[in-house]
Each structure stands twice: as structure tokens, then as C-alpha cells.
């Protein structure tokens, strides 16, 4: 259930309650594909000028230093650290029990933080250090899920992380994790938008009380899933006098998920969070839930795709292979 809160700027904002009792803001700023050193300014502006309280990053994005500097500047500008929800992710090369804590400690140093609000397993497979992109035969190693999750749980017990969760898990891997977890995953982050609803994973998470965060909520104009110009989205936007981006962010929230649209442009950053004082009418919401040609932009947006030959053409291939 969404809870209503207010930013320090007086803006009405929703949040969702996690299994732990903590709250995750409904809209966050995604930082994937933000470039260093330019990443710092959009994050600072999002927090201080637009009222964001949720920032999503990852070790693999290569911008944690800039994100951390932006958060530090925002705190010095008067934003309470306790009001912020900061997410980072454990990369595939660190998916062995002995590497979990050092990886988290490195992220904390880069982010200039004492703790994370949420720490996610970035992808549910283990790559050896220096794996090629896409990974070749032998680059994918055994994933000791139980051992890694036990170390994630210790981070919670040691107050280094408030919540733990997963990203890009399949139903099979999620089921396996739920069978061994002592601290349940609070969040499952996955690609989700009208062009890739991911209904089965959403329902599985809801059934188990796991909150879902939707990434790539706007699709991708670069990789064949251009939802911004989809006629169904445009029709709803015209009716509501909102932008297509706002409609897509609002759709995610009305499904019961938080979402992390990425932008480096302040006008769009501000626009993407102005989604709490209105709703998509049921007729239009259901039309968005019936967008045909379901296709993820994963293969265009993951970190491994290229044109080289090898046993795996993309992360998705490894993902499916590992199941």
C-alpha cells in the first residue's frame, strides 16, 4: 500500500512500505548511463531542486563517487540524510561470499556514506573477474546463492545496509532464494513498463510481500521499445495534458511499483516526479496494460551486448542459461 509523505519542499509524494517496515519513495532517480564527472550535477539538482528522496546507482555504473559527492553536497545544503533512500548493487564479479562485504565497503567509501538503504544483487549469475563482454565459455562461474545471501544478511545485522534485495531475478531463482533466506528480500528490481509488463514476476513478488522497483519505465528510444511515441501512451498523455514520460511513470506507480526514471536534464527530472496529484483513468490505465508486442529492452540496455561471436550474445542468454 502506498503511503503519502511530503518532501522538504512541501511536495506531496508517495512511498511504499517494505517488509522491514522501512519506506521506499515511489519515484527515484536512475543513474545508469550517467557519465562521470557529469553525473554529480543531475543528482544534486534532483535532490535539492526537484525534491527527489530516492537515488538508485550501482558499482558497475562507474559513477558512485559523483553520486556520493552530490548526496554530500545536498546534505550540506540542508537535506536530512535520513530522509534519503540510496540504493546500490553488488556486481556479478563479487558474487562469492568472501567478496560481498569488501564490495559493499568499497561502495560506501565511493558514496561517502555510512550505510545504504538498499543493497541489491545486480544480476543472478557469477562472472569471473575480467569477464569479457559478452561472457565467453568459462567466464560464468558457480553462483553460491546461499553463501552470498548469508553475507548480505550479515550486512543488515551489522547496520551497514537497511534492506537487501535482488535485481533481474527469474521466477526460478527467486523461488530458490525464498527457500533459503533468513532475511527476506525487501525489493526486487526489474525492467518493467507497458511494453514489458513482466506480469508473472510482479505477481510472484506481490504474493511474497516483496516490493518491486521498475527500471527503464520509459522504454528505450535507442533499442526498439520507444514508448514515449507509442500511440496509446500519447493518447493518454493528451487526455490528461501530461507528458508521455509522466504517464509512464504514473502507470508504474498505479501498478503498485516504485520506479527510477533516468535523466540528466533538470526539466525532465522535475517533470518525472510531478506525478502524485493526479491519476490515469481506469480505461486508459487498462489500455496501457494491454500494449501489444511485449518486448524487453534488456538486450539493448545491459552491459554485455556487442557483435562479437561467443556462446552468449547477451546477459539475457546467460540469465536463461543459468536457470
PDB file of C-alpha atoms in Angstrom:
ATOM      1  CA  UNK A   1       0.000   0.000   0.000  1.00  0.00           C
ATOM      2  CA  UNK A   2       1.293   3.445  -0.895  1.00  0.00           C
ATOM      3  CA  UNK A   3       1.769   5.939   1.925  1.00  0.00           C
ATOM      4  CA  UNK A   4       1.626   9.710   1.412  1.00  0.00           C
ATOM      5  CA  UNK A   5       4.626  11.744   2.587  1.00  0.00           C
ATOM      6  CA  UNK A   6       5.927  15.218   1.898  1.00  0.00           C
ATOM      7  CA  UNK A   7       9.325  16.407   0.782  1.00  0.00           C
ATOM      8  CA  UNK A   8      11.089  19.296   2.477  1.00  0.00           C
ATOM      9  CA  UNK A   9       9.843  21.412  -0.437  1.00  0.00           C
ATOM     10  CA  UNK A  10       6.236  20.692   0.503  1.00  0.00           C
ATOM     11  CA  UNK A  11       5.590  18.407  -2.466  1.00  0.00           C
ATOM     12  CA  UNK A  12       3.199  15.543  -1.991  1.00  0.00           C
ATOM     13  CA  UNK A  13       4.951  12.236  -2.599  1.00  0.00           C
ATOM     14  CA  UNK A  14       4.009   8.592  -2.242  1.00  0.00           C
ATOM     15  CA  UNK A  15       6.143   5.888  -0.746  1.00  0.00           C
ATOM     16  CA  UNK A  16       5.728   2.148  -0.327  1.00  0.00           C
ATOM     17  CA  UNK A  17       6.224   0.205   2.876  1.00  0.00           C
ATOM     18  CA  UNK A  18       8.769  -2.629   2.708  1.00  0.00           C
ATOM     19  CA  UNK A  19       8.744  -5.921   4.606  1.00  0.00           C
ATOM     20  CA  UNK A  20      11.254  -4.419   7.031  1.00  0.00           C
ATOM     21  CA  UNK A  21       8.930  -1.559   7.869  1.00  0.00           C
ATOM     22  CA  UNK A  22      11.095   0.991   6.063  1.00  0.00           C
ATOM     23  CA  UNK A  23       9.611   3.126   3.293  1.00  0.00           C
ATOM     24  CA  UNK A  24      10.865   3.439  -0.301  1.00  0.00           C
ATOM     25  CA  UNK A  25       9.879   6.610  -2.205  1.00  0.00           C
ATOM     26  CA  UNK A  26       7.715   5.886  -5.217  1.00  0.00           C
ATOM     27  CA  UNK A  27       9.926   7.795  -7.669  1.00  0.00           C
ATOM     28  CA  UNK A  28      13.703   7.746  -7.695  1.00  0.00           C
ATOM     29  CA  UNK A  29      16.452   8.994  -9.959  1.00  0.00           C
ATOM     30  CA  UNK A  30      18.170   6.306 -12.006  1.00  0.00           C
ATOM     31  CA  UNK A  31      21.878   6.864 -12.709  1.00  0.00           C
ATOM     32  CA  UNK A  32      22.710   4.119 -15.208  1.00  0.00           C
ATOM     33  CA  UNK A  33      24.410   5.585 -18.275  1.00  0.00           C
ATOM     34  CA  UNK A  34      25.093   8.820 -16.398  1.00  0.00           C
ATOM     35  CA  UNK A  35      28.616   9.796 -17.320  1.00  0.00           C
ATOM     36  CA  UNK A  36      31.412  10.755 -14.974  1.00  0.00           C
ATOM     37  CA  UNK A  37      32.068  13.516 -13.969  1.00  0.00           C
ATOM     38  CA  UNK A  38      28.780  14.957 -15.270  1.00  0.00           C
ATOM     39  CA  UNK A  39      26.700  12.678 -13.018  1.00  0.00           C
ATOM     40  CA  UNK A  40      27.108  14.851  -9.937  1.00  0.00           C
ATOM     41  CA  UNK A  41      25.034  17.839 -11.028  1.00  0.00           C
ATOM     42  CA  UNK A  42      21.816  15.972 -12.010  1.00  0.00           C
ATOM     43  CA  UNK A  43      21.793  14.030  -8.726  1.00  0.00           C
ATOM     44  CA  UNK A  44      22.316  17.171  -6.652  1.00  0.00           C
ATOM     45  CA  UNK A  45      19.664  19.061  -8.603  1.00  0.00           C
ATOM     46  CA  UNK A  46      17.213  16.174  -8.326  1.00  0.00           C
ATOM     47  CA  UNK A  47      17.529  16.136  -4.546  1.00  0.00           C
ATOM     48  CA  UNK A  48      17.748  19.858  -3.804  1.00  0.00           C
ATOM     49  CA  UNK A  49      15.742  21.451  -6.619  1.00  0.00           C
ATOM     50  CA  UNK A  50      13.238  18.743  -7.568  1.00  0.00           C
ATOM     51  CA  UNK A  51      12.685  17.114  -4.172  1.00  0.00           C
ATOM     52  CA  UNK A  52      13.774  13.567  -5.003  1.00  0.00           C
ATOM     53  CA  UNK A  53      14.497  11.402  -1.986  1.00  0.00           C
ATOM     54  CA  UNK A  54      15.367   8.162  -3.789  1.00  0.00           C
ATOM     55  CA  UNK A  55      18.613   7.703  -5.762  1.00  0.00           C
ATOM     56  CA  UNK A  56      19.494   4.437  -7.494  1.00  0.00           C
ATOM     57  CA  UNK A  57      23.049   3.582  -8.521  1.00  0.00           C
ATOM     58  CA  UNK A  58      25.418   0.596  -8.776  1.00  0.00           C
ATOM     59  CA  UNK A  59      29.111  -0.183  -8.551  1.00  0.00           C
ATOM     60  CA  UNK A  60      29.159  -1.215 -12.202  1.00  0.00           C
ATOM     61  CA  UNK A  61      27.799   2.137 -13.369  1.00  0.00           C
ATOM     62  CA  UNK A  62      31.105   3.799 -12.505  1.00  0.00           C
ATOM     63  CA  UNK A  63      29.501   6.939 -11.062  1.00  0.00           C
ATOM     64  CA  UNK A  64      29.282   6.211  -7.344  1.00  0.00           C
ATOM     65  CA  UNK A  65      31.914   8.846  -6.481  1.00  0.00           C
ATOM     66  CA  UNK A  66      29.906  11.512  -8.290  1.00  0.00           C
ATOM     67  CA  UNK A  67      26.626  10.318  -6.782  1.00  0.00           C
ATOM     68  CA  UNK A  68      28.218  10.380  -3.331  1.00  0.00           C
ATOM     69  CA  UNK A  69      29.569  13.898  -3.802  1.00  0.00           C
ATOM     70  CA  UNK A  70      26.125  15.060  -4.909  1.00  0.00           C
ATOM     71  CA  UNK A  71      24.475  13.497  -1.858  1.00  0.00           C
ATOM     72  CA  UNK A  72      27.114  15.038   0.398  1.00  0.00           C
ATOM     73  CA  UNK A  73      26.502  18.464  -1.131  1.00  0.00           C
ATOM     74  CA  UNK A  74      22.750  18.037  -0.708  1.00  0.00           C
ATOM     75  CA  UNK A  75      23.173  17.147   2.961  1.00  0.00           C
ATOM     76  CA  UNK A  76      25.353  20.233   3.459  1.00  0.00           C
ATOM     77  CA  UNK A  77      22.597  22.240   1.764  1.00  0.00           C
ATOM     78  CA  UNK A  78      20.195  21.117   4.488  1.00  0.00           C
ATOM     79  CA  UNK A  79      18.700  17.821   3.268  1.00  0.00           C
ATOM     80  CA  UNK A  80      18.491  15.264   6.089  1.00  0.00           C
ATOM     81  CA  UNK A  81      20.412  12.095   5.186  1.00  0.00           C
ATOM     82  CA  UNK A  82      17.743  10.078   6.995  1.00  0.00           C
ATOM     83  CA  UNK A  83      15.159  11.345   4.515  1.00  0.00           C
ATOM     84  CA  UNK A  84      17.134   9.919   1.581  1.00  0.00           C
ATOM     85  CA  UNK A  85      16.812   6.398   0.202  1.00  0.00           C
ATOM     86  CA  UNK A  86      20.037   5.321  -1.525  1.00  0.00           C
ATOM     87  CA  UNK A  87      20.294   2.056  -3.454  1.00  0.00           C
ATOM     88  CA  UNK A  88      23.399   0.377  -4.843  1.00  0.00           C
ATOM     89  CA  UNK A  89      24.121  -3.070  -6.240  1.00  0.00           C
ATOM     90  CA  UNK A  90      26.564  -5.956  -5.853  1.00  0.00           C
ATOM     91  CA  UNK A  91      28.194  -6.722  -9.202  1.00  0.00           C
ATOM     92  CA  UNK A  92      28.468 -10.186 -10.769  1.00  0.00           C
ATOM     93  CA  UNK A  93      32.237 -10.485 -10.222  1.00  0.00           C
ATOM     94  CA  UNK A  94      31.646 -10.060  -6.478  1.00  0.00           C
ATOM     95  CA  UNK A  95      29.044 -12.831  -6.201  1.00  0.00           C
ATOM     96  CA  UNK A  96      31.101 -15.007  -3.873  1.00  0.00           C
ATOM     97  CA  UNK A  97      30.693 -14.930  -0.095  1.00  0.00           C
ATOM     98  CA  UNK A  98      34.161 -13.563   0.677  1.00  0.00           C
ATOM     99  CA  UNK A  99      33.724 -10.614  -1.704  1.00  0.00           C
ATOM    100  CA  UNK A 100      30.322  -9.345  -0.565  1.00  0.00           C
ATOM    101  CA  UNK A 101      31.438  -7.221   2.398  1.00  0.00           C
ATOM    102  CA  UNK A 102      34.517  -5.732   0.688  1.00  0.00           C
ATOM    103  CA  UNK A 103      32.356  -4.788  -2.302  1.00  0.00           C
ATOM    104  CA  UNK A 104      29.812  -3.092  -0.047  1.00  0.00           C
ATOM    105  CA  UNK A 105      32.535  -1.278   1.892  1.00  0.00           C
ATOM    106  CA  UNK A 106      34.019  -0.004  -1.371  1.00  0.00           C
ATOM    107  CA  UNK A 107      30.609   1.289  -2.451  1.00  0.00           C
ATOM    108  CA  UNK A 108      30.166   3.056   0.880  1.00  0.00           C
ATOM    109  CA  UNK A 109      33.568   4.723   0.510  1.00  0.00           C
ATOM    110  CA  UNK A 110      32.776   5.841  -3.026  1.00  0.00           C
ATOM    111  CA  UNK A 111      29.365   7.126  -1.981  1.00  0.00           C
ATOM    112  CA  UNK A 112      30.760   8.812   1.168  1.00  0.00           C
ATOM    113  CA  UNK A 113      28.043   7.096   3.219  1.00  0.00           C
ATOM    114  CA  UNK A 114      27.932   5.165   6.495  1.00  0.00           C
ATOM    115  CA  UNK A 115      25.126   2.885   5.322  1.00  0.00           C
ATOM    116  CA  UNK A 116      22.950   2.051   2.328  1.00  0.00           C
ATOM    117  CA  UNK A 117      19.179   1.991   2.437  1.00  0.00           C
ATOM    118  CA  UNK A 118      19.057  -0.865  -0.066  1.00  0.00           C
ATOM    119  CA  UNK A 119      21.690  -3.245  -1.456  1.00  0.00           C
ATOM    120  CA  UNK A 120      20.723  -5.471  -4.374  1.00  0.00           C
ATOM    121  CA  UNK A 121      22.299  -8.446  -6.128  1.00  0.00           C
ATOM    122  CA  UNK A 122      22.677  -6.834  -9.558  1.00  0.00           C
ATOM    123  CA  UNK A 123      22.333  -9.984 -11.696  1.00  0.00           C
ATOM    124  CA  UNK A 124      21.767 -13.587 -10.538  1.00  0.00           C
ATOM    125  CA  UNK A 125      24.897 -15.105 -12.027  1.00  0.00           C
ATOM    126  CA  UNK A 126      28.568 -15.119 -11.055  1.00  0.00           C
ATOM    127  CA  UNK A 127      31.192 -13.883 -13.510  1.00  0.00           C
ATOM    128  CA  UNK A 128      34.891 -14.280 -13.043  1.00  0.00           C
ATOM    129  CA  UNK A 129      36.963 -11.127 -12.655  1.00  0.00           C
ATOM    130  CA  UNK A 130      37.649  -9.517 -16.012  1.00  0.00           C
ATOM    131  CA  UNK A 131      34.982 -11.497 -17.862  1.00  0.00           C
ATOM    132  CA  UNK A 132      34.615 -10.493 -21.491  1.00  0.00           C
ATOM    133  CA  UNK A 133      31.508  -8.779 -22.833  1.00  0.00           C
ATOM    134  CA  UNK A 134      29.593 -10.848 -23.760  1.00  0.00           C
ATOM    135  CA  UNK A 135      30.978 -13.571 -21.469  1.00  0.00           C
ATOM    136  CA  UNK A 136      32.790 -16.454 -23.100  1.00  0.00           C
ATOM    137  CA  UNK A 137      32.813 -20.105 -22.140  1.00  0.00           C
ATOM    138  CA  UNK A 138      34.328 -20.342 -18.669  1.00  0.00           C
ATOM    139  CA  UNK A 139      33.518 -16.756 -17.702  1.00  0.00           C
ATOM    140  CA  UNK A 140      30.312 -17.822 -15.927  1.00  0.00           C
ATOM    141  CA  UNK A 141      31.114 -19.418 -12.581  1.00  0.00           C
ATOM    142  CA  UNK A 142      29.068 -21.286  -9.996  1.00  0.00           C
ATOM    143  CA  UNK A 143      26.810 -18.955  -8.021  1.00  0.00           C
ATOM    144  CA  UNK A 144      26.718 -19.861  -4.322  1.00  0.00           C
ATOM    145  CA  UNK A 145      23.397 -18.125  -3.738  1.00  0.00           C
ATOM    146  CA  UNK A 146      23.027 -19.224  -0.123  1.00  0.00           C
ATOM    147  CA  UNK A 147      26.552 -18.204   0.817  1.00  0.00           C
ATOM    148  CA  UNK A 148      26.194 -14.798  -0.830  1.00  0.00           C
ATOM    149  CA  UNK A 149      22.793 -14.172   0.728  1.00  0.00           C
ATOM    150  CA  UNK A 150      24.087 -15.065   4.210  1.00  0.00           C
ATOM    151  CA  UNK A 151      26.726 -12.359   3.774  1.00  0.00           C
ATOM    152  CA  UNK A 152      24.065  -9.915   2.588  1.00  0.00           C
ATOM    153  CA  UNK A 153      22.055 -10.729   5.717  1.00  0.00           C
ATOM    154  CA  UNK A 154      25.106 -10.009   7.892  1.00  0.00           C
ATOM    155  CA  UNK A 155      25.313  -6.536   6.375  1.00  0.00           C
ATOM    156  CA  UNK A 156      21.793  -5.867   7.644  1.00  0.00           C
ATOM    157  CA  UNK A 157      22.611  -7.217  11.101  1.00  0.00           C
ATOM    158  CA  UNK A 158      25.710  -5.009  11.231  1.00  0.00           C
ATOM    159  CA  UNK A 159      23.672  -1.910  10.278  1.00  0.00           C
ATOM    160  CA  UNK A 160      25.662  -1.319   7.094  1.00  0.00           C
ATOM    161  CA  UNK A 161      22.556  -1.877   4.979  1.00  0.00           C
ATOM    162  CA  UNK A 162      18.942  -1.305   5.990  1.00  0.00           C
ATOM    163  CA  UNK A 163      17.351  -3.567   3.367  1.00  0.00           C
ATOM    164  CA  UNK A 164      18.583  -6.182   0.910  1.00  0.00           C
ATOM    165  CA  UNK A 165      17.075  -7.422  -2.305  1.00  0.00           C
ATOM    166  CA  UNK A 166      17.617  -8.622  -5.841  1.00  0.00           C
ATOM    167  CA  UNK A 167      17.634  -7.319  -9.376  1.00  0.00           C
ATOM    168  CA  UNK A 168      16.904  -9.124 -12.661  1.00  0.00           C
ATOM    169  CA  UNK A 169      15.983 -12.428 -10.967  1.00  0.00           C
ATOM    170  CA  UNK A 170      13.943 -15.067 -12.747  1.00  0.00           C
ATOM    171  CA  UNK A 171      10.985 -16.819 -11.118  1.00  0.00           C
ATOM    172  CA  UNK A 172      13.106 -19.915 -10.599  1.00  0.00           C
ATOM    173  CA  UNK A 173      15.946 -18.059  -8.916  1.00  0.00           C
ATOM    174  CA  UNK A 174      13.571 -16.018  -6.778  1.00  0.00           C
ATOM    175  CA  UNK A 175      11.871 -19.218  -5.601  1.00  0.00           C
ATOM    176  CA  UNK A 176      15.254 -20.711  -4.701  1.00  0.00           C
ATOM    177  CA  UNK A 177      16.200 -17.604  -2.731  1.00  0.00           C
ATOM    178  CA  UNK A 178      12.925 -17.554  -0.820  1.00  0.00           C
ATOM    179  CA  UNK A 179      13.580 -21.154   0.230  1.00  0.00           C
ATOM    180  CA  UNK A 180      16.875 -20.309   1.896  1.00  0.00           C
ATOM    181  CA  UNK A 181      16.552 -16.692   3.048  1.00  0.00           C
ATOM    182  CA  UNK A 182      16.541 -15.888   6.757  1.00  0.00           C
ATOM    183  CA  UNK A 183      16.038 -12.216   5.985  1.00  0.00           C
ATOM    184  CA  UNK A 184      13.615 -11.975   3.095  1.00  0.00           C
ATOM    185  CA  UNK A 185      14.442  -9.768   0.123  1.00  0.00           C
ATOM    186  CA  UNK A 186      12.608  -6.475   0.564  1.00  0.00           C
ATOM    187  CA  UNK A 187      12.806  -5.402  -3.070  1.00  0.00           C
ATOM    188  CA  UNK A 188      13.036  -6.982  -6.499  1.00  0.00           C
ATOM    189  CA  UNK A 189      14.145  -4.528  -9.179  1.00  0.00           C
ATOM    190  CA  UNK A 190      13.411  -5.414 -12.796  1.00  0.00           C
ATOM    191  CA  UNK A 191      12.689  -3.935 -16.193  1.00  0.00           C
ATOM    192  CA  UNK A 192       9.018  -3.050 -16.312  1.00  0.00           C
ATOM    193  CA  UNK A 193       6.894  -0.762 -18.492  1.00  0.00           C
ATOM    194  CA  UNK A 194       3.762  -1.153 -20.662  1.00  0.00           C
ATOM    195  CA  UNK A 195       5.911  -2.720 -23.395  1.00  0.00           C
ATOM    196  CA  UNK A 196       7.323  -5.313 -20.970  1.00  0.00           C
ATOM    197  CA  UNK A 197       4.886  -5.758 -18.094  1.00  0.00           C
ATOM    198  CA  UNK A 198       6.657  -8.733 -16.537  1.00  0.00           C
ATOM    199  CA  UNK A 199       3.320  -9.776 -15.024  1.00  0.00           C
ATOM    200  CA  UNK A 200       4.401 -13.160 -13.640  1.00  0.00           C
ATOM    201  CA  UNK A 201       7.321 -11.731 -11.677  1.00  0.00           C
ATOM    202  CA  UNK A 202       5.179  -8.887 -10.384  1.00  0.00           C
ATOM    203  CA  UNK A 203       2.540 -11.313  -9.143  1.00  0.00           C
ATOM    204  CA  UNK A 204       5.143 -13.601  -7.549  1.00  0.00           C
ATOM    205  CA  UNK A 205       6.634 -10.664  -5.699  1.00  0.00           C
ATOM    206  CA  UNK A 206       3.254  -9.402  -4.527  1.00  0.00           C
ATOM    207  CA  UNK A 207       2.368 -12.888  -3.297  1.00  0.00           C
ATOM    208  CA  UNK A 208       5.506 -12.937  -1.150  1.00  0.00           C
ATOM    209  CA  UNK A 209       5.295  -9.355   0.077  1.00  0.00           C
ATOM    210  CA  UNK A 210       8.315  -8.245  -1.963  1.00  0.00           C
ATOM    211  CA  UNK A 211       8.162  -4.713  -3.297  1.00  0.00           C
ATOM    212  CA  UNK A 212       9.008  -4.186  -6.967  1.00  0.00           C
ATOM    213  CA  UNK A 213      11.006  -1.297  -8.394  1.00  0.00           C
ATOM    214  CA  UNK A 214      10.590  -0.810 -12.145  1.00  0.00           C
ATOM    215  CA  UNK A 215      13.609   0.286 -14.138  1.00  0.00           C
ATOM    216  CA  UNK A 216      13.534   1.588 -17.729  1.00  0.00           C
ATOM    217  CA  UNK A 217       9.944   2.790 -17.134  1.00  0.00           C
ATOM    218  CA  UNK A 218      10.039   4.870 -20.325  1.00  0.00           C
ATOM    219  CA  UNK A 219      11.304   2.052 -22.515  1.00  0.00           C
ATOM    220  CA  UNK A 220      14.171   2.960 -24.825  1.00  0.00           C
ATOM    221  CA  UNK A 221      14.168   5.100 -27.961  1.00  0.00           C
ATOM    222  CA  UNK A 222      17.578   3.657 -28.843  1.00  0.00           C
ATOM    223  CA  UNK A 223      16.676  -0.029 -28.735  1.00  0.00           C
ATOM    224  CA  UNK A 224      13.323  -0.545 -30.427  1.00  0.00           C
ATOM    225  CA  UNK A 225      10.985  -0.008 -27.472  1.00  0.00           C
ATOM    226  CA  UNK A 226      10.070   3.656 -27.928  1.00  0.00           C
ATOM    227  CA  UNK A 227       7.143   4.090 -25.560  1.00  0.00           C
ATOM    228  CA  UNK A 228       7.402   7.881 -25.475  1.00  0.00           C
ATOM    229  CA  UNK A 229       5.968   7.907 -29.017  1.00  0.00           C
ATOM    230  CA  UNK A 230       3.625   4.942 -28.618  1.00  0.00           C
ATOM    231  CA  UNK A 231       0.131   5.985 -29.767  1.00  0.00           C
ATOM    232  CA  UNK A 232      -1.565   4.500 -26.688  1.00  0.00           C
ATOM    233  CA  UNK A 233       0.761   6.453 -24.386  1.00  0.00           C
ATOM    234  CA  UNK A 234       0.389   9.623 -26.448  1.00  0.00           C
ATOM    235  CA  UNK A 235      -3.410   9.358 -26.369  1.00  0.00           C
ATOM    236  CA  UNK A 236      -3.442   9.104 -22.569  1.00  0.00           C
ATOM    237  CA  UNK A 237      -0.983  11.987 -22.290  1.00  0.00           C
ATOM    238  CA  UNK A 238      -3.118  14.262 -24.479  1.00  0.00           C
ATOM    239  CA  UNK A 239      -6.244  13.460 -22.488  1.00  0.00           C
ATOM    240  CA  UNK A 240      -4.507  14.232 -19.196  1.00  0.00           C
ATOM    241  CA  UNK A 241      -2.493  17.193 -20.502  1.00  0.00           C
ATOM    242  CA  UNK A 242       0.660  15.457 -19.263  1.00  0.00           C
ATOM    243  CA  UNK A 243       3.836  14.364 -20.997  1.00  0.00           C
ATOM    244  CA  UNK A 244       4.186  10.753 -22.196  1.00  0.00           C
ATOM    245  CA  UNK A 245       7.018  10.339 -19.692  1.00  0.00           C
ATOM    246  CA  UNK A 246       4.763  11.389 -16.826  1.00  0.00           C
ATOM    247  CA  UNK A 247       2.085   8.941 -17.955  1.00  0.00           C
ATOM    248  CA  UNK A 248       4.607   6.082 -17.998  1.00  0.00           C
ATOM    249  CA  UNK A 249       5.937   6.944 -14.533  1.00  0.00           C
ATOM    250  CA  UNK A 250       2.389   7.262 -13.193  1.00  0.00           C
ATOM    251  CA  UNK A 251       1.435   3.910 -14.737  1.00  0.00           C
ATOM    252  CA  UNK A 252       4.238   2.235 -12.795  1.00  0.00           C
ATOM    253  CA  UNK A 253       3.047   3.762  -9.524  1.00  0.00           C
ATOM    254  CA  UNK A 254      -0.584   2.796 -10.132  1.00  0.00           C
ATOM    255  CA  UNK A 255       0.591  -0.798 -10.604  1.00  0.00           C
ATOM    256  CA  UNK A 256       1.994  -0.658  -7.085  1.00  0.00           C
ATOM    257  CA  UNK A 257       5.661  -0.346  -8.022  1.00  0.00           C
ATOM    258  CA  UNK A 258       8.244   2.316  -7.358  1.00  0.00           C
ATOM    259  CA  UNK A 259      10.175   3.428 -10.405  1.00  0.00           C
ATOM    260  CA  UNK A 260      13.525   5.020 -11.260  1.00  0.00           C
ATOM    261  CA  UNK A 261      13.385   7.049 -14.490  1.00  0.00           C
ATOM    262  CA  UNK A 262      16.829   8.222 -15.578  1.00  0.00           C
ATOM    263  CA  UNK A 263      17.520  11.695 -16.901  1.00  0.00           C
ATOM    264  CA  UNK A 264      20.327  14.230 -16.731  1.00  0.00           C
ATOM    265  CA  UNK A 265      18.128  17.144 -17.827  1.00  0.00           C
ATOM    266  CA  UNK A 266      16.700  19.158 -14.940  1.00  0.00           C
ATOM    267  CA  UNK A 267      13.415  19.977 -16.682  1.00  0.00           C
ATOM    268  CA  UNK A 268      12.706  16.284 -17.286  1.00  0.00           C
ATOM    269  CA  UNK A 269      13.928  15.353 -13.814  1.00  0.00           C
ATOM    270  CA  UNK A 270      11.388  17.785 -12.356  1.00  0.00           C
ATOM    271  CA  UNK A 271       8.686  16.607 -14.737  1.00  0.00           C
ATOM    272  CA  UNK A 272       9.162  12.920 -13.869  1.00  0.00           C
ATOM    273  CA  UNK A 273       8.370  13.466 -10.186  1.00  0.00           C
ATOM    274  CA  UNK A 274       5.245  15.551 -10.763  1.00  0.00           C
ATOM    275  CA  UNK A 275       3.033  12.500 -10.845  1.00  0.00           C
ATOM    276  CA  UNK A 276       1.344  12.460  -7.433  1.00  0.00           C
ATOM    277  CA  UNK A 277      -1.575  14.870  -7.717  1.00  0.00           C
ATOM    278  CA  UNK A 278      -3.404  13.013 -10.487  1.00  0.00           C
ATOM    279  CA  UNK A 279      -4.191   9.500 -11.743  1.00  0.00           C
ATOM    280  CA  UNK A 280      -4.564   7.764 -15.087  1.00  0.00           C
ATOM    281  CA  UNK A 281      -8.270   6.978 -15.612  1.00  0.00           C
ATOM    282  CA  UNK A 282      -9.059   3.278 -15.426  1.00  0.00           C
ATOM    283  CA  UNK A 283      -9.914   2.982 -19.117  1.00  0.00           C
ATOM    284  CA  UNK A 284      -6.563   4.434 -20.166  1.00  0.00           C
ATOM    285  CA  UNK A 285      -4.681   2.533 -17.473  1.00  0.00           C
ATOM    286  CA  UNK A 286      -6.088  -0.746 -18.757  1.00  0.00           C
ATOM    287  CA  UNK A 287      -5.254   0.229 -22.343  1.00  0.00           C
ATOM    288  CA  UNK A 288      -1.635   0.699 -21.237  1.00  0.00           C
ATOM    289  CA  UNK A 289      -1.815  -2.729 -19.590  1.00  0.00           C
ATOM    290  CA  UNK A 290      -2.740  -4.216 -22.969  1.00  0.00           C
ATOM    291  CA  UNK A 291       0.045  -2.746 -25.115  1.00  0.00           C
ATOM    292  CA  UNK A 292       0.876  -5.483 -27.665  1.00  0.00           C
ATOM    293  CA  UNK A 293       4.275  -6.687 -28.826  1.00  0.00           C
ATOM    294  CA  UNK A 294       5.730  -7.316 -25.381  1.00  0.00           C
ATOM    295  CA  UNK A 295       9.473  -6.966 -25.711  1.00  0.00           C
ATOM    296  CA  UNK A 296      12.115  -6.062 -23.162  1.00  0.00           C
ATOM    297  CA  UNK A 297      14.851  -3.594 -23.942  1.00  0.00           C
ATOM    298  CA  UNK A 298      17.201  -5.671 -21.777  1.00  0.00           C
ATOM    299  CA  UNK A 299      19.404  -6.747 -24.673  1.00  0.00           C
ATOM    300  CA  UNK A 300      19.940  -3.145 -25.643  1.00  0.00           C
ATOM    301  CA  UNK A 301      20.410  -1.846 -22.127  1.00  0.00           C
ATOM    302  CA  UNK A 302      22.529  -4.457 -20.414  1.00  0.00           C
ATOM    303  CA  UNK A 303      26.287  -4.122 -20.090  1.00  0.00           C
ATOM    304  CA  UNK A 304      27.391  -7.032 -22.229  1.00  0.00           C
ATOM    305  CA  UNK A 305      25.838  -6.838 -25.647  1.00  0.00           C
ATOM    306  CA  UNK A 306      28.098  -6.450 -28.646  1.00  0.00           C
ATOM    307  CA  UNK A 307      28.502  -8.075 -32.017  1.00  0.00           C
ATOM    308  CA  UNK A 308      31.323 -10.457 -31.156  1.00  0.00           C
ATOM    309  CA  UNK A 309      30.922 -14.184 -31.509  1.00  0.00           C
ATOM    310  CA  UNK A 310      30.753 -16.376 -28.444  1.00  0.00           C
ATOM    311  CA  UNK A 311      28.495 -18.751 -26.553  1.00  0.00           C
ATOM    312  CA  UNK A 312      26.474 -15.846 -25.109  1.00  0.00           C
ATOM    313  CA  UNK A 313      25.216 -12.924 -27.146  1.00  0.00           C
ATOM    314  CA  UNK A 314      23.827 -11.029 -24.168  1.00  0.00           C
ATOM    315  CA  UNK A 315      23.194 -11.042 -20.466  1.00  0.00           C
ATOM    316  CA  UNK A 316      19.765 -12.491 -21.204  1.00  0.00           C
ATOM    317  CA  UNK A 317      21.391 -15.573 -22.729  1.00  0.00           C
ATOM    318  CA  UNK A 318      23.497 -16.134 -19.612  1.00  0.00           C
ATOM    319  CA  UNK A 319      20.486 -15.420 -17.433  1.00  0.00           C
ATOM    320  CA  UNK A 320      18.400 -18.071 -19.185  1.00  0.00           C
ATOM    321  CA  UNK A 321      21.337 -20.482 -19.445  1.00  0.00           C
ATOM    322  CA  UNK A 322      21.917 -20.337 -15.696  1.00  0.00           C
ATOM    323  CA  UNK A 323      18.330 -21.347 -14.959  1.00  0.00           C
TER     324      UNK A 323
END
